[in-house]
Coordinates of C-alpha atoms in Angstrom, one line a residue:
M379 CA -9.8 -9.8 -31.4
A380 CA -7.2 -12.5 -31.9
L381 CA -6.1 -14.3 -28.8
H382 CA -2.6 -13.7 -27.4
L383 CA -2.5 -10.2 -28.9
F384 CA 0.0 -9.1 -26.3
Q385 CA 2.7 -11.7 -25.9
P386 CA 4.7 -11.0 -22.8
L387 CA 8.4 -10.5 -23.3
P388 CA 10.9 -12.7 -21.4
S389 CA 10.8 -12.0 -17.7
K390 CA 13.1 -9.4 -16.3
P391 CA 15.4 -9.8 -13.3
P392 CA 14.0 -8.3 -10.1
L393 CA 14.9 -4.8 -9.3
P394 CA 17.4 -4.3 -6.4
T395 CA 16.0 -3.8 -3.0
I396 CA 15.5 -0.1 -2.2
P397 CA 15.5 0.8 1.5
T398 CA 12.6 2.5 3.1
V399 CA 13.1 6.0 4.6
T400 CA 10.2 6.8 6.9
S401 CA 6.8 5.4 7.6
F402 CA 4.0 6.9 5.4
L403 CA 1.0 5.5 7.3
G404 CA 0.8 2.5 5.1
L405 CA 1.7 4.2 1.8
G406 CA 4.5 2.9 -0.4
S407 CA 4.7 1.4 -3.8
S408 CA 2.5 -1.3 -5.1
T409 CA 4.3 -1.5 -8.4
A410 CA 7.9 -2.0 -9.3
L411 CA 10.0 0.9 -8.3
P412 CA 12.1 2.8 -10.9
N413 CA 15.8 2.2 -10.6
F414 CA 17.7 5.5 -10.8
S415 CA 21.4 5.6 -11.4
N416 CA 24.0 7.6 -9.5
K417 CA 25.5 10.8 -11.1
T418 CA 28.6 12.8 -10.4
N419 CA 30.4 15.7 -12.1
G420 CA 33.5 15.4 -10.1
L421 CA 32.3 17.8 -7.5
I422 CA 28.7 16.7 -6.8
Y423 CA 27.6 13.2 -6.0
L424 CA 23.8 12.6 -6.4
E425 CA 21.8 9.4 -5.8
I426 CA 18.1 9.4 -6.6
R427 CA 16.0 6.6 -5.3
A428 CA 12.3 5.9 -5.6
V429 CA 11.3 4.9 -2.1
P430 CA 8.1 3.4 -0.6
S431 CA 7.8 6.3 1.8
T432 CA 9.4 9.7 1.8
L433 CA 6.9 12.2 3.4
Q434 CA 6.7 13.1 7.1
I435 CA 3.2 13.2 8.6
Q436 CA 2.3 16.3 10.4
Q437 CA -1.0 17.1 12.2
S438 CA -1.6 20.8 12.0
A439 CA -4.5 22.9 13.1
T440 CA -3.8 25.4 10.3
R441 CA -4.8 24.8 6.7
P442 CA -2.2 25.7 4.1
P443 CA -3.1 27.6 0.9
G444 CA -4.7 25.4 -1.7
Y445 CA -6.8 23.4 0.7
R446 CA -10.5 23.3 0.2
T447 CA -13.4 21.7 2.0
V448 CA -15.5 19.1 0.4
R449 CA -18.4 17.1 1.9
N450 CA -18.5 13.4 1.9
A451 CA -21.6 12.4 -0.1
F452 CA -22.6 9.9 2.6
T453 CA -21.4 11.1 6.0
K454 CA -21.8 14.8 5.1
E455 CA -18.7 15.4 7.1
P456 CA -16.1 17.8 5.7
N457 CA -12.9 16.4 4.2
I458 CA -9.9 18.7 4.0
I459 CA -7.9 17.9 1.0
S460 CA -5.3 19.6 -1.3
L461 CA -5.2 18.7 -4.9
S462 CA -2.1 20.8 -5.5
S463 CA 0.3 19.1 -3.1
P464 CA 1.4 15.5 -2.3
P465 CA -0.7 13.6 0.2
S466 CA 0.7 13.5 3.8
S467 CA -1.2 10.4 4.8
R468 CA -2.8 7.2 3.5
E469 CA -6.3 8.7 4.0
E470 CA -5.4 11.9 2.1
A471 CA -3.9 9.9 -0.8
I472 CA -7.2 8.0 -1.0
T473 CA -9.3 11.1 -0.8
Q474 CA -7.2 12.8 -3.5
A475 CA -7.6 9.8 -5.8
K476 CA -11.3 9.5 -5.2
T477 CA -11.9 13.2 -5.8
C478 CA -10.0 13.1 -9.1
L479 CA -11.6 9.9 -10.3
A480 CA -15.1 10.9 -9.3
A481 CA -14.9 14.1 -11.2
T482 CA -13.5 12.4 -14.3
L483 CA -15.9 9.5 -14.2
Q484 CA -19.0 11.7 -13.6
K485 CA -18.4 13.5 -16.9
S486 CA -17.8 10.2 -18.7
L487 CA -21.0 8.5 -17.3
K488 CA -23.0 11.6 -18.1
N489 CA -21.9 11.6 -21.8
T490 CA -21.8 7.8 -22.4
V491 CA -24.6 6.4 -24.6
P492 CA -25.1 2.8 -23.6
F493 CA -26.4 1.6 -27.1
P494 CA -25.0 3.9 -29.8
N495 CA -26.3 3.4 -33.3
K496 CA -24.7 3.8 -36.7
K497 CA -26.1 7.3 -37.2
M498 CA -24.4 8.6 -34.0
K499 CA -20.9 9.8 -33.9
K500 CA -18.6 7.1 -32.6
Q501 CA -17.7 7.7 -28.9
K502 CA -14.2 7.5 -27.5
Q503 CA -14.2 5.0 -24.7
P504 CA -13.2 6.5 -21.4
R505 CA -10.1 4.7 -20.1
F506 CA -8.5 5.8 -16.9
R507 CA -5.5 4.8 -14.8
V508 CA -5.1 5.3 -11.0
E509 CA -1.9 4.5 -9.0
I510 CA -2.0 4.7 -5.2
P511 CA 1.2 3.4 -3.6
L512 CA 1.1 0.6 -1.0
I513 CA 3.9 -0.2 1.4
N514 CA 2.5 -3.7 1.8
D515 CA 1.1 -5.4 -1.3
S516 CA -0.4 -8.4 0.6
P517 CA -3.8 -9.5 -0.5
E518 CA -5.5 -7.9 2.5
S519 CA -3.9 -4.6 1.8
V520 CA -4.7 -4.7 -1.9
V521 CA -8.4 -5.5 -1.3
Q522 CA -8.7 -3.0 1.6
L523 CA -7.3 -0.2 -0.6
A524 CA -9.8 -1.0 -3.4
F525 CA -12.6 -1.0 -0.8
D526 CA -11.6 2.4 0.5
V527 CA -11.6 3.8 -3.0
F528 CA -14.6 2.2 -4.7
S529 CA -17.1 1.2 -1.9
D530 CA -18.4 4.8 -1.6
L531 CA -17.1 6.5 -4.8
N532 CA -19.3 9.5 -5.3
V533 CA -20.5 9.0 -8.9
K534 CA -24.0 8.7 -10.3
R535 CA -25.6 7.5 -13.5
K536 CA -28.8 9.4 -14.0
D537 CA -30.6 9.2 -10.7
S538 CA -28.9 6.0 -9.3
K539 CA -25.5 4.7 -8.4
P540 CA -23.7 2.9 -11.1
T541 CA -22.9 -0.8 -10.9
L542 CA -19.1 -1.5 -10.6
L543 CA -17.6 -4.7 -12.0
L544 CA -14.2 -5.3 -10.3
H545 CA -11.9 -7.7 -12.0
W546 CA -9.3 -9.4 -9.8
P547 CA -6.1 -11.2 -11.0
S548 CA -6.5 -14.2 -8.8
P549 CA -9.3 -16.3 -7.1
T550 CA -7.8 -15.5 -3.7
L551 CA -8.3 -11.8 -4.2
E552 CA -11.8 -12.3 -5.6
E553 CA -12.9 -14.4 -2.6
M554 CA -11.5 -11.9 -0.2
A555 CA -13.1 -9.0 -2.0
N556 CA -16.5 -10.7 -1.9
K557 CA -16.3 -10.7 1.9
T558 CA -14.9 -7.1 2.2
F559 CA -17.3 -5.5 -0.3
S560 CA -20.4 -6.9 1.5
K561 CA -20.4 -3.7 3.4
S562 CA -20.1 -1.5 0.3
Q563 CA -22.4 1.4 -0.2
N564 CA -22.1 1.1 -4.0
A565 CA -23.4 -1.8 -6.1
V566 CA -20.2 -3.9 -6.6
V567 CA -19.7 -7.2 -8.4
N568 CA -16.4 -9.0 -8.0
S569 CA -15.0 -11.4 -10.6
Q570 CA -11.8 -13.1 -11.4
L571 CA -10.0 -11.9 -14.5
G572 CA -10.4 -14.6 -17.1
S573 CA -13.7 -16.1 -15.8
I574 CA -16.1 -13.3 -17.0
T575 CA -19.4 -13.8 -18.8
L576 CA -21.0 -11.4 -21.2
D577 CA -24.0 -11.1 -18.8
L578 CA -21.6 -9.7 -16.2
L579 CA -20.1 -7.2 -18.6
S580 CA -23.5 -6.1 -20.0
S581 CA -25.0 -5.5 -16.5
S582 CA -22.2 -3.3 -15.3
D583 CA -21.9 0.5 -15.8
L584 CA -18.1 0.7 -15.4
V585 CA -15.3 -1.8 -15.2
V586 CA -12.3 -1.7 -12.8
V587 CA -9.2 -4.0 -13.4
L588 CA -7.2 -4.2 -10.2
A589 CA -3.5 -5.0 -9.7
P590 CA -3.2 -6.8 -13.1
E591 CA 0.0 -8.5 -14.2
E592 CA 1.8 -7.8 -17.6
S593 CA 0.8 -11.3 -18.7
Q594 CA -2.9 -10.5 -18.4
L595 CA -2.8 -7.6 -20.9
D596 CA -4.5 -9.7 -23.6
K597 CA -7.5 -10.5 -21.3
I598 CA -7.7 -6.8 -20.3
S599 CA -7.8 -5.7 -23.9
T600 CA -10.6 -8.2 -24.7
I601 CA -12.7 -7.0 -21.8
T602 CA -12.1 -3.4 -22.7
D603 CA -13.4 -4.0 -26.2
E604 CA -16.4 -6.0 -25.0
V605 CA -17.7 -3.2 -22.7
N606 CA -17.0 -0.3 -25.1
P607 CA -18.1 2.5 -24.8
K608 CA -18.4 2.0 -21.0
P609 CA -15.5 3.4 -18.9
V610 CA -12.7 1.1 -17.9
I611 CA -10.3 1.9 -15.0
L612 CA -6.8 0.3 -14.6
F613 CA -6.0 0.4 -10.9
N614 CA -2.5 -0.1 -9.6
P615 CA -1.0 -2.2 -12.4
K616 CA 1.9 -4.5 -11.1
W617 CA 4.4 -3.4 -13.7
A618 CA 6.5 -0.2 -13.5
F619 CA 6.0 2.6 -16.0
E620 CA 9.6 2.2 -17.2
D621 CA 8.8 -1.4 -18.2
E622 CA 6.3 -0.2 -20.8
K623 CA 9.0 0.9 -23.1
D624 CA 9.8 -2.8 -23.6
F625 CA 6.2 -3.8 -24.4
N626 CA 5.5 -4.7 -28.0
R627 CA 4.0 -2.0 -30.2
R628 CA 0.3 -3.0 -29.8
A629 CA 0.6 -3.6 -26.1
A630 CA 2.3 -0.2 -25.6
A631 CA -0.4 1.6 -27.7
F632 CA -3.2 -0.1 -25.6
I633 CA -1.7 1.0 -22.3
E634 CA -1.1 4.5 -23.6
S635 CA -4.9 4.8 -24.3
F636 CA -5.5 5.0 -20.6
D637 CA -5.4 8.5 -19.2
V638 CA -3.6 8.8 -15.8
V639 CA -6.1 10.4 -13.4
Y640 CA -4.0 10.1 -10.2
S641 CA -0.4 8.9 -9.6
F642 CA 2.5 9.8 -7.4
T643 CA 5.9 8.3 -6.7
G644 CA 8.0 9.2 -3.7
L645 CA 11.7 10.1 -4.2
E646 CA 14.7 10.5 -2.0
V647 CA 17.4 12.7 -3.5
Q648 CA 20.7 12.0 -1.7
G649 CA 23.4 14.6 -2.3
F650 CA 27.0 14.6 -1.0
L651 CA 26.2 16.8 2.0
N652 CA 22.5 16.5 2.4
S653 CA 19.3 14.8 1.1
R654 CA 15.9 15.9 0.1
K655 CA 12.5 14.3 -0.3
G656 CA 10.6 14.6 -3.5
V657 CA 7.6 13.3 -5.4
V658 CA 6.3 12.9 -9.0
L659 CA 2.6 13.8 -8.9
R660 CA -0.3 13.9 -11.2
C661 CA -3.7 14.8 -9.9
V662 CA -6.5 15.6 -12.3
R663 CA -8.6 18.3 -10.7
D664 CA -11.3 19.4 -13.2
G665 CA -12.2 16.0 -14.8
K666 CA -10.1 16.6 -17.9
A667 CA -7.1 14.4 -17.9
S668 CA -5.7 15.8 -21.1
G669 CA -4.6 19.2 -19.7
E670 CA -3.2 18.2 -16.3
P671 CA 0.7 18.4 -16.0
W672 CA 3.0 16.0 -14.3
L673 CA 4.7 17.8 -11.4
V674 CA 8.1 17.1 -10.0
M675 CA 8.2 18.5 -6.4
V676 CA 11.1 18.7 -4.0
Q677 CA 11.3 19.5 -0.3
E678 CA 12.4 23.1 0.2
G679 CA 15.3 23.3 2.6
D680 CA 14.6 22.1 6.1
K681 CA 10.9 22.7 5.6
E682 CA 8.3 19.9 5.1
E683 CA 6.7 22.0 2.3
M684 CA 7.1 20.7 -1.2
K685 CA 8.0 23.0 -4.0
V686 CA 7.3 22.5 -7.7
V687 CA 10.6 22.5 -9.6
T688 CA 9.3 21.6 -13.0
R689 CA 6.2 20.5 -15.0
F690 CA 5.9 17.9 -17.8
T691 CA 3.1 17.7 -20.3
K692 CA 3.7 14.0 -20.6
R693 CA 4.7 11.4 -18.0
P694 CA 8.4 11.9 -17.4
S695 CA 10.9 9.1 -17.8
I696 CA 13.3 8.2 -15.1
G697 CA 16.1 9.9 -17.0
E698 CA 14.1 13.1 -17.3
V699 CA 13.3 13.2 -13.6
E700 CA 16.9 12.3 -12.8
T701 CA 18.3 15.2 -14.9
V702 CA 16.0 17.7 -13.3
L703 CA 16.9 16.7 -9.8
Y704 CA 20.6 16.4 -10.5
N705 CA 20.6 20.0 -11.9
L706 CA 18.6 21.2 -8.9
M707 CA 20.9 19.7 -6.3
A708 CA 24.1 20.7 -8.2
A709 CA 22.9 24.3 -8.4
N710 CA 22.1 24.5 -4.7
S711 CA 25.1 22.6 -3.5
P712 CA 27.4 24.7 -1.2
L713 CA 30.4 23.1 -2.9
T714 CA 29.2 24.2 -6.3
K715 CA 28.5 27.7 -5.0
S716 CA 32.0 28.0 -3.5
V717 CA 33.6 26.9 -6.8
K718 CA 31.4 29.4 -8.7
S719 CA 32.4 32.2 -6.4
V720 CA 36.1 31.4 -6.8
S721 CA 35.6 31.3 -10.5
D722 CA 33.9 34.7 -10.5
F723 CA 36.7 36.1 -8.3
V724 CA 39.4 34.8 -10.7
K725 CA 37.5 36.4 -13.7
N726 CA 37.3 39.7 -11.9
V727 CA 41.0 39.7 -11.0
T728 CA 41.9 38.7 -14.5
K729 CA 39.9 41.7 -15.9
K730 CA 41.9 44.1 -13.8
F731 CA 45.2 42.9 -15.1
T732 CA 44.3 42.7 -18.8

C-alpha cells in the first residue's frame, strides 16, 4: 500500500463549547461533539445540543423490562444489564459495550482462518468500531476505560484466551497502559501506533486501535491490511462522525468498512417551554452488526424512562436527528396544540355557515 494514502484535509476550527447538563458518573464524549443548529417555525423554538452528560442516575431495587442477568466470566457474579435502553452509569455503559463486543468478536474468532490458502474462499476481515463517551479525555481516563473494557473481555480462541495487541496514539499513553495492564486477566501487548513490528502483528489474535487521530488513518490502514484476516477494533476515534463526510473518498470508504458495535450520544432537546433528554444509541445484541438499527430515544414527559421515537437502518446524520426531534417537540408543544385546536374550531364554524 502506498504511503500517505489518506492525506488529512486542512484542520477545522474547534467546535463551540457546549455546556454540561448533569453528571453522568464519568461519562461524556471522548470525540468531537456534533453541532446542532437552532430551529423555529415562528411558534416553536427548538435547540438541540449534544451534551457530555444527559442522563440521571437512579438506583432502583426493581428491574425494568428488558433487563437480563449475565454472569461475569471471572467473578461469576451476576451483572444486570439492558441492551435495549441507554446506560444509566459508567459501569453499565462499559458492560453494554463489552457484551456487544464479546458476542460479535466470538463469532469472528471462531470463523477466522489464520492462514487461508488460495483454494479457500477469501474471508471478509472483521472490522468493528466501539464508541464509549468520556467526560474527561485525560490520558489516565482514556487508559482506564480501555483497561475496563479489554482487561477481562470474555472471548476465547479455541481453548485459550486470545492475545490482544493495543495500539496507542502516543508514547505517553503506551507507557501508562503498560503499567495499568500489568493487572490484566487477558494477554495484552501495548504498542505505539507507528512503531509496530511484523512480529508483534503476527503474534496477536486481534488488534485494537485506541483513540486515533484523523492524521493517523494511513497507519491504521496499513496495520489493518497487515493483520488481515484477523479482527481489528477501532475504539473511540477522536474525530466526530460528521467530520467523515469531509474525508477523501478512500479514507471515507476505509472508515465505513468498520461496523459500529456500540455507540451512543447524549442529547439535550431544549424547547421554548421545556426541555427533554435524549440519546442516539446502537447496541449490537446478537453478534450481527448488519441488522441492528440506530435508535433515537427521548425522555418521556417527566419520567426518566427513554422512549424510542424512530429507528434508522444507517447511522443518522445530525440533520436527520435534528428533524426527528424538532417534529417531535413541535407536535407535543402546548402552543402548537392550542393553535391546532383554534384552527379546528375555525374550520368547524366555517362549515356551519357555508
